[in-house]
Tab-separated table of C-alpha atoms in Angstrom:
chain	number	residue	atom	x	y	z
A	1	MET	CA	0.097	-0.191	-0.258
A	2	ASN	CA	1.131	3.414	-1.076
A	3	ALA	CA	0.088	6.271	1.928
A	4	ALA	CA	1.008	8.845	-0.287
A	5	ARG	CA	-1.543	7.583	-3.042
A	6	ILE	CA	-4.069	6.863	-0.487
A	7	SER	CA	-3.504	9.942	1.482
A	8	ALA	CA	-4.057	11.393	-1.981
A	9	MET	CA	-7.617	10.047	-3.180
A	10	LEU	CA	-8.831	10.724	0.658
A	11	VAL	CA	-8.610	14.552	-0.534
A	12	LYS	CA	-10.038	13.880	-3.823
A	13	GLU	CA	-12.943	11.980	-2.106
A	14	TYR	CA	-13.531	15.005	0.221
A	15	HIS	CA	-13.863	17.571	-2.414
A	16	ASP	CA	-15.825	15.074	-4.448
A	17	MET	CA	-18.142	14.340	-1.270
A	18	LYS	CA	-18.667	18.432	-0.250
A	19	SER	CA	-20.206	18.798	-3.844
A	20	ASN	CA	-22.814	16.086	-3.694
A	21	VAL	CA	-25.906	17.292	-2.969
A	22	GLN	CA	-27.535	13.754	-2.033
A	23	VAL	CA	-24.425	12.236	0.105
A	24	LEU	CA	-24.938	15.716	2.290
A	25	SER	CA	-28.742	14.939	2.543
A	26	ILE	CA	-27.914	11.751	3.171
A	27	LEU	CA	-26.061	12.469	6.541
A	28	ILE	CA	-28.812	14.551	8.196
A	29	VAL	CA	-30.978	11.066	8.079
A	30	PRO	CA	-29.436	9.431	11.218
A	31	ILE	CA	-28.744	12.787	13.068
A	32	PHE	CA	-33.006	13.730	12.519
A	33	LEU	CA	-33.802	10.051	13.846
A	34	ALA	CA	-31.318	10.868	16.591
A	35	VAL	CA	-32.828	14.120	17.714
A	36	LEU	CA	-36.689	12.060	17.231
A	37	TYR	CA	-36.232	9.352	19.604
A	38	SER	CA	-34.476	11.674	22.026
A	39	ARG	CA	-37.178	13.573	22.375
A	40	MET	CA	-39.336	10.160	22.979
A	41	ASP	CA	-40.005	8.216	26.132
A	42	GLY	CA	-39.274	4.146	26.344
A	43	GLU	CA	-36.710	1.759	24.451
A	44	GLN	CA	-33.451	4.208	24.115
A	45	GLU	CA	-31.762	0.895	23.969
A	46	PHE	CA	-33.646	0.130	20.534
A	47	ALA	CA	-33.571	3.398	19.321
A	48	ALA	CA	-29.819	3.630	19.545
A	49	SER	CA	-29.629	0.234	17.735
A	50	PHE	CA	-31.906	1.422	15.182
A	51	VAL	CA	-29.623	4.194	14.306
A	52	PHE	CA	-26.771	2.100	14.463
A	53	ILE	CA	-28.385	0.387	11.610
A	54	ILE	CA	-29.423	3.549	9.595
A	55	THR	CA	-26.007	4.710	9.848
A	56	VAL	CA	-24.373	2.124	8.598
A	57	THR	CA	-26.921	1.639	5.932
A	58	PHE	CA	-27.530	5.056	4.472
A	59	VAL	CA	-24.321	6.353	5.629
A	60	THR	CA	-21.693	3.993	4.753
A	61	MET	CA	-23.669	1.996	1.934
A	62	TYR	CA	-25.351	4.779	0.383
A	63	VAL	CA	-22.116	7.295	0.401
A	64	GLN	CA	-19.312	4.979	-0.989
A	65	ALA	CA	-21.724	3.854	-3.272
A	66	LEU	CA	-22.796	7.512	-4.763
A	67	LEU	CA	-18.949	8.580	-4.284
A	68	LEU	CA	-18.043	5.613	-7.005
A	69	ALA	CA	-21.029	5.808	-9.200
A	70	GLU	CA	-20.305	9.449	-9.750
A	71	GLU	CA	-16.617	8.870	-10.843
A	72	LYS	CA	-18.030	6.232	-13.174
A	73	GLU	CA	-19.995	9.231	-14.714
A	74	LYS	CA	-16.959	11.917	-14.922
A	75	ASN	CA	-15.223	8.441	-16.561
A	76	THR	CA	-12.253	9.069	-13.906
A	77	LEU	CA	-12.708	5.380	-12.102
A	78	GLN	CA	-11.470	4.159	-15.805
A	79	VAL	CA	-8.018	6.302	-15.461
A	80	LEU	CA	-7.703	5.454	-11.744
A	81	LEU	CA	-7.851	1.523	-12.318
A	82	LEU	CA	-5.337	2.265	-15.048
A	83	SER	CA	-2.917	4.224	-12.738
A	84	PRO	CA	0.097	3.275	-11.124
A	85	ALA	CA	-2.125	2.559	-7.841
A	86	SER	CA	-2.471	-0.820	-6.649
A	87	SER	CA	-6.086	-2.468	-5.646
A	88	ALA	CA	-5.888	-2.130	-2.160
A	89	ASP	CA	-4.740	1.411	-2.512
A	90	ILE	CA	-7.299	2.001	-4.498
A	91	MET	CA	-9.993	0.311	-2.282
A	92	ILE	CA	-9.306	1.635	0.733
A	93	GLY	CA	-8.324	5.359	-0.519
A	94	LYS	CA	-12.022	4.950	-1.948
A	95	SER	CA	-13.322	3.979	1.372
A	96	ILE	CA	-11.867	5.970	4.152
A	97	ILE	CA	-13.969	9.070	3.699
A	98	SER	CA	-17.379	6.955	4.379
A	99	VAL	CA	-15.660	5.311	7.345
A	100	ILE	CA	-14.848	8.736	8.628
A	101	LEU	CA	-18.238	10.073	7.907
A	102	THR	CA	-19.719	6.682	9.386
A	103	ILE	CA	-18.330	7.073	12.559
A	104	ILE	CA	-18.610	10.490	13.088
A	105	MET	CA	-22.765	10.343	12.270
A	106	PHE	CA	-22.565	7.869	14.746
A	107	VAL	CA	-20.972	9.277	17.717
A	108	VAL	CA	-23.137	12.264	17.371
A	109	SER	CA	-25.980	10.246	17.190
A	110	MET	CA	-25.164	8.476	20.129
A	111	LEU	CA	-24.419	11.197	21.822
A	112	ILE	CA	-28.042	13.483	20.987
A	113	ILE	CA	-29.859	9.923	22.066
A	114	ASN	CA	-27.714	10.076	25.767
A	115	THR	CA	-27.924	5.960	26.210
A	116	SER	CA	-25.568	4.996	28.181
A	117	VAL	CA	-23.259	1.717	26.758
A	118	GLU	CA	-22.552	-0.908	28.963
A	119	SER	CA	-20.039	-2.570	26.514
A	120	PRO	CA	-18.548	0.184	24.309
A	121	ILE	CA	-15.541	-2.167	23.009
A	122	ILE	CA	-18.105	-4.435	22.130
A	123	LEU	CA	-20.136	-2.048	20.628
A	124	SER	CA	-17.096	-0.808	18.173
A	125	ILE	CA	-16.123	-4.112	17.013
A	126	ILE	CA	-19.638	-4.619	16.033
A	127	LEU	CA	-19.475	-1.115	14.326
A	128	LEU	CA	-16.086	-1.789	13.032
A	129	ILE	CA	-17.292	-5.463	11.176
A	130	ALA	CA	-20.611	-3.564	10.171
A	131	VAL	CA	-18.568	-0.704	8.160
A	132	ILE	CA	-16.501	-2.880	6.254
A	133	LEU	CA	-19.622	-5.084	4.991
A	134	PHE	CA	-21.674	-1.946	4.365
A	135	VAL	CA	-18.302	-0.442	2.557
A	136	ALA	CA	-18.015	-3.455	0.512
A	137	LEU	CA	-21.999	-3.650	-0.677
A	138	GLY	CA	-21.653	-0.189	-1.655
A	139	THR	CA	-18.781	-0.226	-3.592
A	140	LEU	CA	-20.146	-3.120	-5.341
A	141	VAL	CA	-23.399	-1.473	-6.109
A	142	GLY	CA	-20.938	1.078	-7.517
A	143	LEU	CA	-19.360	-1.326	-9.494
A	144	LEU	CA	-22.352	-2.506	-11.080
A	145	SER	CA	-23.995	1.169	-11.571
A	146	ASP	CA	-23.874	3.042	-15.186
A	147	ASN	CA	-24.685	6.157	-13.543
A	148	LEU	CA	-26.554	7.917	-10.320
A	149	VAL	CA	-29.812	6.918	-11.438
A	150	GLN	CA	-29.365	2.905	-11.516
A	151	THR	CA	-27.195	3.562	-8.267
A	152	THR	CA	-30.323	4.721	-6.423
A	153	VAL	CA	-32.729	1.880	-8.026
A	154	TYR	CA	-30.104	-0.216	-6.778
A	155	LEU	CA	-29.622	0.735	-3.335
A	156	LEU	CA	-33.141	0.638	-2.135
A	157	PRO	CA	-33.771	-3.091	-2.139
A	158	LEU	CA	-30.603	-3.479	-0.779
A	159	SER	CA	-30.749	-1.081	2.117
A	160	PHE	CA	-34.399	-3.434	2.768
A	161	VAL	CA	-32.714	-6.776	2.617
A	162	PHE	CA	-29.610	-6.282	4.320
A	163	GLY	CA	-30.498	-2.999	6.806
A	164	PHE	CA	-33.996	-2.741	7.163
A	165	GLY	CA	-34.499	-6.836	8.115
A	166	PRO	CA	-35.216	-6.257	11.486
A	167	MET	CA	-38.012	-3.388	11.063
A	168	ILE	CA	-39.637	-5.832	8.300
A	169	GLN	CA	-39.649	-8.762	10.335
A	170	MET	CA	-42.001	-6.999	13.015
A	171	TYR	CA	-44.555	-7.021	10.427
A	172	PHE	CA	-43.716	-10.598	9.195
A	173	SER	CA	-43.224	-12.498	12.706
A	174	GLU	CA	-43.764	-16.539	11.650
A	175	GLY	CA	-43.559	-17.882	8.190
A	176	VAL	CA	-41.087	-18.058	5.533
A	177	ILE	CA	-40.182	-14.154	5.246
A	178	ALA	CA	-39.739	-14.177	9.036
A	179	ASP	CA	-37.068	-17.340	8.673
A	180	ILE	CA	-35.387	-15.253	5.940
A	181	LEU	CA	-35.462	-11.874	7.370
A	182	ALA	CA	-33.555	-13.549	10.698
A	183	TYR	CA	-30.383	-14.677	8.912
A	184	THR	CA	-29.990	-10.998	7.318
A	185	PRO	CA	-26.948	-8.825	8.613
A	186	GLY	CA	-29.713	-6.524	9.925
A	187	SER	CA	-30.855	-8.992	12.416
A	188	PHE	CA	-28.133	-10.147	13.493
A	189	MET	CA	-26.318	-6.379	13.862
A	190	MET	CA	-29.795	-5.335	16.333
A	191	GLU	CA	-29.287	-8.104	17.993
A	192	ALA	CA	-25.981	-8.095	18.680
A	193	CYS	CA	-26.155	-4.150	19.419
A	194	LEU	CA	-29.145	-4.485	21.965
A	195	ALA	CA	-26.973	-7.006	23.514
A	196	ALA	CA	-23.940	-4.500	23.804
A	197	ILE	CA	-25.663	-1.671	24.682
A	198	GLY	CA	-27.450	-3.609	27.080
A	199	GLY	CA	-24.294	-5.129	28.940
A	200	GLU	CA	-25.049	-8.832	28.543
A	201	ALA	CA	-22.565	-11.645	28.100
A	202	PHE	CA	-20.863	-12.399	25.229
A	203	PRO	CA	-21.807	-16.123	24.947
A	204	SER	CA	-25.355	-14.683	24.028
A	205	TYR	CA	-24.499	-12.422	20.908
A	206	ARG	CA	-21.208	-14.685	20.010
A	207	GLU	CA	-23.049	-16.067	16.843
A	208	ASP	CA	-24.509	-12.941	15.940
A	209	ILE	CA	-21.232	-11.519	15.255
A	210	ILE	CA	-19.928	-14.932	13.606
A	211	TRP	CA	-22.899	-14.920	11.434
A	212	LEU	CA	-22.104	-10.771	10.457
A	213	VAL	CA	-18.587	-11.837	10.200
A	214	GLY	CA	-19.371	-14.383	7.550
A	215	TRP	CA	-21.977	-11.796	5.651
A	216	THR	CA	-18.759	-9.328	5.542
A	217	ALA	CA	-16.050	-12.223	4.147
A	218	ALA	CA	-18.880	-13.064	1.424
A	219	ALA	CA	-19.646	-9.492	0.519
A	220	LEU	CA	-15.576	-9.007	0.127
A	221	VAL	CA	-14.917	-11.595	-1.539
A	222	VAL	CA	-17.419	-10.785	-4.334
A	223	THR	CA	-16.903	-7.152	-4.432
A	224	PHE	CA	-12.882	-7.568	-4.950
A	225	ILE	CA	-13.913	-10.567	-7.700
A	226	THR	CA	-16.074	-7.764	-9.342
A	227	PHE	CA	-13.697	-5.336	-8.607
A	228	LYS	CA	-10.844	-7.166	-10.638
A	229	LYS	CA	-13.007	-7.797	-13.261
A	230	LYS	CA	-13.556	-4.315	-13.838
A	231	SER	CA	-9.930	-3.766	-13.779
A	232	LEU	CA	-9.591	-6.011	-16.537
A	233	SER	CA	-11.804	-4.817	-18.746
A	234	ASN	CA	-10.553	-1.419	-18.767
């Protein structure tokens, strides 16, 4: 990995993000929900877990996909793929801004909700795994999309399936749909977050983290293969 190339890409991503209205509007979503939940009485642990899922789904995946798709529209991604930068340099450089924004939005949201976290280290680990997963998914969508409109079309169903499984599952408590949704990343994130925030013993949510790691590994493999194919086709 080349630190100078990664730094240069980070600066470029920052400037691209500042001029992208869609990206800036997405950053408001978790903050708005955090403010909304902070004014409500009751399940603050659920609210914090829900905001966690919203943050990694919208901020991480959407920002990653939109910035990558914008680069493809400007025909600058092809130039980057043909540059001396390695695959690792490109993937890391294109992902850092999404990771930074996710962490900032999540920390700010948690401060607004003002929920005490009994296991902050475990919650940080869950956040790290979730960020890697949704960066990979966002990169995959950005690589497969030809423009920003197509990116949005792909992101909507993906966010519902991968991120909002627990919310959809509330309306399908039994049956095949409920069984399928129980194995989506969002469901594992929700269970693990609730347990970490509540301070439950690690064995109670160890399986959720293992499944989340499995989803992350699969997403990374698929994204890397897609990235390599795109590199060879240019």
